[in-house]
mmCIF file with all atom_site columns, C-alpha atoms in Angstrom:
data_model
loop_
_atom_site.group_PDB
_atom_site.id
_atom_site.type_symbol
_atom_site.label_atom_id
_atom_site.label_alt_id
_atom_site.label_comp_id
_atom_site.label_asym_id
_atom_site.label_entity_id
_atom_site.label_seq_id
_atom_site.pdbx_PDB_ins_code
_atom_site.Cartn_x
_atom_site.Cartn_y
_atom_site.Cartn_z
_atom_site.occupancy
_atom_site.B_iso_or_equiv
_atom_site.pdbx_formal_charge
_atom_site.auth_seq_id
_atom_site.auth_comp_id
_atom_site.auth_asym_id
_atom_site.auth_atom_id
_atom_site.pdbx_PDB_model_num
ATOM 1   C CA . GLN F 1 1   ? 0.540   -0.010 0.026   1.00 91.00 ? 11  GLN F CA 1
ATOM 2   C CA . VAL F 1 2   ? 1.291   3.208  -0.802  1.00 94.00 ? 12  VAL F CA 1
ATOM 3   C CA . GLN F 1 3   ? 1.426   5.704  1.645   1.00 96.00 ? 13  GLN F CA 1
ATOM 4   C CA . LEU F 1 4   ? 1.897   10.065 0.995   1.00 97.00 ? 14  LEU F CA 1
ATOM 5   C CA . VAL F 1 5   ? 2.316   11.807 4.202   1.00 96.00 ? 15  VAL F CA 1
ATOM 6   C CA . GLU F 1 6   ? 3.138   15.590 4.062   1.00 96.00 ? 16  GLU F CA 1
ATOM 7   C CA . SER F 1 7   ? 4.008   17.308 7.282   1.00 96.00 ? 17  SER F CA 1
ATOM 8   C CA . GLY F 1 8   ? 5.025   21.200 8.153   1.00 97.00 ? 18  GLY F CA 1
ATOM 9   C CA . GLY F 1 9   ? 2.384   23.279 7.155   1.00 96.00 ? 19  GLY F CA 1
ATOM 10  C CA . GLY F 1 10  ? 1.075   26.565 9.451   1.00 97.00 ? 20  GLY F CA 1
ATOM 11  C CA . LEU F 1 11  ? 0.675   30.204 9.444   1.00 98.00 ? 21  LEU F CA 1
ATOM 12  C CA . VAL F 1 12  ? 3.380   31.971 8.735   1.00 98.00 ? 22  VAL F CA 1
ATOM 13  C CA . GLN F 1 13  ? 3.625   36.017 8.239   1.00 98.00 ? 23  GLN F CA 1
ATOM 14  C CA . ALA F 1 14  ? 4.266   37.549 5.017   1.00 98.00 ? 24  ALA F CA 1
ATOM 15  C CA . GLY F 1 15  ? 7.926   37.316 3.752   1.00 98.00 ? 25  GLY F CA 1
ATOM 16  C CA . GLY F 1 16  ? 8.642   33.889 6.048   1.00 98.00 ? 26  GLY F CA 1
ATOM 17  C CA . SER F 1 17  ? 9.563   30.912 6.250   1.00 98.00 ? 27  SER F CA 1
ATOM 18  C CA . LEU F 1 18  ? 8.057   26.782 6.030   1.00 98.00 ? 28  LEU F CA 1
ATOM 19  C CA . ARG F 1 19  ? 9.352   23.674 5.464   1.00 98.00 ? 29  ARG F CA 1
ATOM 20  C CA . LEU F 1 20  ? 7.316   21.082 4.170   1.00 98.00 ? 30  LEU F CA 1
ATOM 21  C CA . SER F 1 21  ? 7.896   17.967 4.426   1.00 98.00 ? 31  SER F CA 1
ATOM 22  C CA . CYS F 1 22  ? 6.439   14.193 2.474   1.00 98.00 ? 32  CYS F CA 1
ATOM 23  C CA . SER F 1 23  ? 7.685   10.881 3.494   1.00 97.00 ? 33  SER F CA 1
ATOM 24  C CA . ALA F 1 24  ? 6.813   7.990  1.357   1.00 96.00 ? 34  ALA F CA 1
ATOM 25  C CA . SER F 1 25  ? 6.497   3.974  1.859   1.00 93.00 ? 35  SER F CA 1
ATOM 26  C CA . GLY F 1 26  ? 5.209   1.996  -0.478  1.00 91.00 ? 36  GLY F CA 1
ATOM 27  C CA . ILE F 1 27  ? 7.366   2.820  -3.929  1.00 90.00 ? 37  ILE F CA 1
ATOM 28  C CA . ILE F 1 28  ? 10.652  2.481  -5.047  1.00 90.00 ? 38  ILE F CA 1
ATOM 29  C CA . PHE F 1 29  ? 11.690  6.132  -4.264  1.00 89.00 ? 39  PHE F CA 1
ATOM 30  C CA . SER F 1 30  ? 14.677  6.298  -5.809  1.00 87.00 ? 40  SER F CA 1
ATOM 31  C CA . ILE F 1 31  ? 13.447  5.863  -9.269  1.00 89.00 ? 41  ILE F CA 1
ATOM 32  C CA . SER F 1 32  ? 10.125  8.058  -8.077  1.00 93.00 ? 42  SER F CA 1
ATOM 33  C CA . THR F 1 33  ? 9.994   11.561 -9.457  1.00 97.00 ? 43  THR F CA 1
ATOM 34  C CA . LEU F 1 34  ? 8.170   13.307 -6.506  1.00 97.00 ? 44  LEU F CA 1
ATOM 35  C CA . GLY F 1 35  ? 6.365   16.984 -6.887  1.00 98.00 ? 45  GLY F CA 1
ATOM 36  C CA . TRP F 1 36  ? 4.705   19.394 -4.795  1.00 98.00 ? 46  TRP F CA 1
ATOM 37  C CA . TYR F 1 37  ? 1.143   20.646 -6.179  1.00 98.00 ? 47  TYR F CA 1
ATOM 38  C CA . ARG F 1 38  ? -1.213  23.073 -4.550  1.00 98.00 ? 48  ARG F CA 1
ATOM 39  C CA . GLN F 1 39  ? -4.795  24.600 -4.757  1.00 98.00 ? 49  GLN F CA 1
ATOM 40  C CA . ALA F 1 40  ? -5.531  27.465 -3.555  1.00 97.00 ? 50  ALA F CA 1
ATOM 41  C CA . PRO F 1 41  ? -9.557  28.140 -3.010  1.00 92.00 ? 51  PRO F CA 1
ATOM 42  C CA . GLY F 1 42  ? -12.076 28.260 -6.047  1.00 95.00 ? 52  GLY F CA 1
ATOM 43  C CA . LYS F 1 43  ? -8.486  27.298 -8.131  1.00 97.00 ? 53  LYS F CA 1
ATOM 44  C CA . GLN F 1 44  ? -6.664  24.897 -10.193 1.00 97.00 ? 54  GLN F CA 1
ATOM 45  C CA . ARG F 1 45  ? -4.708  22.222 -8.421  1.00 98.00 ? 55  ARG F CA 1
ATOM 46  C CA . GLU F 1 46  ? -1.039  23.575 -9.626  1.00 98.00 ? 56  GLU F CA 1
ATOM 47  C CA . LEU F 1 47  ? 2.417   22.237 -10.311 1.00 98.00 ? 57  LEU F CA 1
ATOM 48  C CA . VAL F 1 48  ? 4.791   24.120 -7.801  1.00 98.00 ? 58  VAL F CA 1
ATOM 49  C CA . ALA F 1 49  ? 7.974   22.229 -7.901  1.00 98.00 ? 59  ALA F CA 1
ATOM 50  C CA . VAL F 1 50  ? 8.804   18.583 -9.615  1.00 98.00 ? 60  VAL F CA 1
ATOM 51  C CA . VAL F 1 51  ? 12.757  16.791 -8.999  1.00 98.00 ? 61  VAL F CA 1
ATOM 52  C CA . GLY F 1 52  ? 13.526  13.320 -10.828 1.00 94.00 ? 62  GLY F CA 1
ATOM 53  C CA . GLY F 1 53  ? 15.325  10.484 -9.914  1.00 90.00 ? 63  GLY F CA 1
ATOM 54  C CA . GLY F 1 54  ? 18.211  11.782 -10.653 1.00 87.00 ? 64  GLY F CA 1
ATOM 55  C CA . GLY F 1 55  ? 18.015  15.504 -9.371  1.00 91.00 ? 65  GLY F CA 1
ATOM 56  C CA . SER F 1 56  ? 16.614  17.624 -11.886 1.00 96.00 ? 66  SER F CA 1
ATOM 57  C CA . THR F 1 57  ? 13.958  20.308 -10.913 1.00 98.00 ? 67  THR F CA 1
ATOM 58  C CA . ASN F 1 58  ? 11.912  21.837 -12.781 1.00 98.00 ? 68  ASN F CA 1
ATOM 59  C CA . TYR F 1 59  ? 9.635   24.806 -10.586 1.00 98.00 ? 69  TYR F CA 1
ATOM 60  C CA . ALA F 1 60  ? 6.587   27.074 -11.314 1.00 98.00 ? 70  ALA F CA 1
ATOM 61  C CA . ASP F 1 61  ? 6.807   30.630 -12.861 1.00 98.00 ? 71  ASP F CA 1
ATOM 62  C CA . SER F 1 62  ? 5.993   32.297 -9.345  1.00 98.00 ? 72  SER F CA 1
ATOM 63  C CA . VAL F 1 63  ? 7.585   30.276 -7.081  1.00 98.00 ? 73  VAL F CA 1
ATOM 64  C CA . LYS F 1 64  ? 11.262  31.040 -8.391  1.00 98.00 ? 74  LYS F CA 1
ATOM 65  C CA . GLY F 1 65  ? 13.883  31.847 -6.588  1.00 98.00 ? 75  GLY F CA 1
ATOM 66  C CA . ARG F 1 66  ? 11.649  31.663 -3.411  1.00 98.00 ? 76  ARG F CA 1
ATOM 67  C CA . PHE F 1 67  ? 10.990  27.900 -2.737  1.00 98.00 ? 77  PHE F CA 1
ATOM 68  C CA . THR F 1 68  ? 13.961  24.429 -3.501  1.00 98.00 ? 78  THR F CA 1
ATOM 69  C CA . ILE F 1 69  ? 12.253  21.002 -3.950  1.00 98.00 ? 79  ILE F CA 1
ATOM 70  C CA . SER F 1 70  ? 14.762  18.449 -2.385  1.00 97.00 ? 80  SER F CA 1
ATOM 71  C CA . ARG F 1 71  ? 14.881  15.075 -1.885  1.00 97.00 ? 81  ARG F CA 1
ATOM 72  C CA . ASP F 1 72  ? 16.426  12.600 0.124   1.00 96.00 ? 82  ASP F CA 1
ATOM 73  C CA . ASP F 1 73  ? 16.350  9.260  -0.691  1.00 95.00 ? 83  ASP F CA 1
ATOM 74  C CA . ALA F 1 74  ? 18.037  7.376  2.154   1.00 95.00 ? 84  ALA F CA 1
ATOM 75  C CA . LYS F 1 75  ? 14.523  8.704  4.062   1.00 96.00 ? 85  LYS F CA 1
ATOM 76  C CA . ASN F 1 76  ? 11.840  8.294  1.092   1.00 96.00 ? 86  ASN F CA 1
ATOM 77  C CA . THR F 1 77  ? 11.738  11.600 1.931   1.00 97.00 ? 87  THR F CA 1
ATOM 78  C CA . VAL F 1 78  ? 10.695  14.863 -0.410  1.00 98.00 ? 88  VAL F CA 1
ATOM 79  C CA . TYR F 1 79  ? 11.314  18.789 1.013   1.00 98.00 ? 89  TYR F CA 1
ATOM 80  C CA . LEU F 1 80  ? 9.412   22.142 0.296   1.00 98.00 ? 90  LEU F CA 1
ATOM 81  C CA . GLN F 1 81  ? 11.370  24.906 1.207   1.00 98.00 ? 91  GLN F CA 1
ATOM 82  C CA . MET F 1 82  ? 9.589   28.253 1.083   1.00 98.00 ? 92  MET F CA 1
ATOM 83  C CA . ASN F 1 83  ? 11.103  31.179 1.494   1.00 98.00 ? 93  ASN F CA 1
ATOM 84  C CA . SER F 1 84  ? 10.403  34.750 1.182   1.00 98.00 ? 94  SER F CA 1
ATOM 85  C CA . LEU F 1 85  ? 6.546   33.337 1.347   1.00 98.00 ? 95  LEU F CA 1
ATOM 86  C CA . LYS F 1 86  ? 3.540   36.296 0.108   1.00 98.00 ? 96  LYS F CA 1
ATOM 87  C CA . SER F 1 87  ? -0.335  35.193 0.848   1.00 97.00 ? 97  SER F CA 1
ATOM 88  C CA . GLU F 1 88  ? -0.581  34.710 -2.784  1.00 97.00 ? 98  GLU F CA 1
ATOM 89  C CA . ASP F 1 89  ? 1.099   31.412 -1.928  1.00 98.00 ? 99  ASP F CA 1
ATOM 90  C CA . THR F 1 90  ? -1.707  30.519 0.768   1.00 98.00 ? 100 THR F CA 1
ATOM 91  C CA . ALA F 1 91  ? -3.373  27.257 -0.088  1.00 98.00 ? 101 ALA F CA 1
ATOM 92  C CA . VAL F 1 92  ? -3.031  23.835 0.315   1.00 98.00 ? 102 VAL F CA 1
ATOM 93  C CA . TYR F 1 93  ? 0.328   21.930 -0.323  1.00 98.00 ? 103 TYR F CA 1
ATOM 94  C CA . TYR F 1 94  ? -0.157  17.681 -2.468  1.00 98.00 ? 104 TYR F CA 1
ATOM 95  C CA . CYS F 1 95  ? 3.104   16.177 -2.713  1.00 98.00 ? 105 CYS F CA 1
ATOM 96  C CA . ASN F 1 96  ? 2.814   13.732 -5.655  1.00 98.00 ? 106 ASN F CA 1
ATOM 97  C CA . ALA F 1 97  ? 4.274   10.994 -6.522  1.00 97.00 ? 107 ALA F CA 1
ATOM 98  C CA . ARG F 1 98  ? 4.824   8.759  -9.775  1.00 96.00 ? 108 ARG F CA 1
ATOM 99  C CA . PRO F 1 99  ? 7.555   5.965  -9.911  1.00 94.00 ? 109 PRO F CA 1
ATOM 100 C CA . SER F 1 100 ? 9.203   5.724  -13.107 1.00 91.00 ? 110 SER F CA 1
ATOM 101 C CA . TYR F 1 101 ? 7.722   1.117  -13.036 1.00 90.00 ? 111 TYR F CA 1
ATOM 102 C CA . ARG F 1 102 ? 3.426   2.272  -12.987 1.00 89.00 ? 112 ARG F CA 1
ATOM 103 C CA . ARG F 1 103 ? 1.822   4.345  -14.667 1.00 91.00 ? 113 ARG F CA 1
ATOM 104 C CA . GLN F 1 104 ? -0.505  5.084  -11.583 1.00 94.00 ? 114 GLN F CA 1
ATOM 105 C CA . GLU F 1 105 ? 0.488   7.953  -9.667  1.00 96.00 ? 115 GLU F CA 1
ATOM 106 C CA . TYR F 1 106 ? -0.398  9.072  -5.688  1.00 97.00 ? 116 TYR F CA 1
ATOM 107 C CA . TRP F 1 107 ? -1.233  11.604 -4.070  1.00 98.00 ? 117 TRP F CA 1
ATOM 108 C CA . GLY F 1 108 ? -0.250  12.294 -0.145  1.00 97.00 ? 118 GLY F CA 1
ATOM 109 C CA . GLN F 1 109 ? -3.473  13.982 1.858   1.00 97.00 ? 119 GLN F CA 1
ATOM 110 C CA . GLY F 1 110 ? -2.346  17.512 1.651   1.00 97.00 ? 120 GLY F CA 1
ATOM 111 C CA . THR F 1 111 ? -1.345  20.491 3.835   1.00 97.00 ? 121 THR F CA 1
ATOM 112 C CA . GLN F 1 112 ? -2.712  23.854 4.760   1.00 98.00 ? 122 GLN F CA 1
ATOM 113 C CA . VAL F 1 113 ? -0.198  26.818 3.687   1.00 98.00 ? 123 VAL F CA 1
ATOM 114 C CA . THR F 1 114 ? -1.882  30.499 5.098   1.00 98.00 ? 124 THR F CA 1
ATOM 115 C CA . VAL F 1 115 ? 0.120   33.492 4.922   1.00 98.00 ? 125 VAL F CA 1
ATOM 116 C CA . SER F 1 116 ? -0.922  36.327 6.390   1.00 97.00 ? 126 SER F CA 1
ATOM 117 C CA . SER F 1 117 ? 0.314   40.113 4.710   1.00 89.00 ? 127 SER F CA 1
#
């Protein structure tokens, strides 16, 4: 059974920082593409950042230079360091895993990030 468990969300003032974590089980973590997505009220879910098995990364334009995605394959954990947070970053953040050996993708339950201005 695949499980993705996010943590680290919360309430922060604009300009502050948070680090999200997502621990995975039930997949071969090292050969999975991992990503963070977010969904604000009334909006569609959007990609925030993704990291491939080889460590290559890609970011949404809106977070470039402020957010950093990283992975620790020994801990089966992916992180999202969020700096210089803005009110528009307020959303539920979801962890996503796409194993290279399966067509199926997996989602965590989401963690709320609220940035007060």
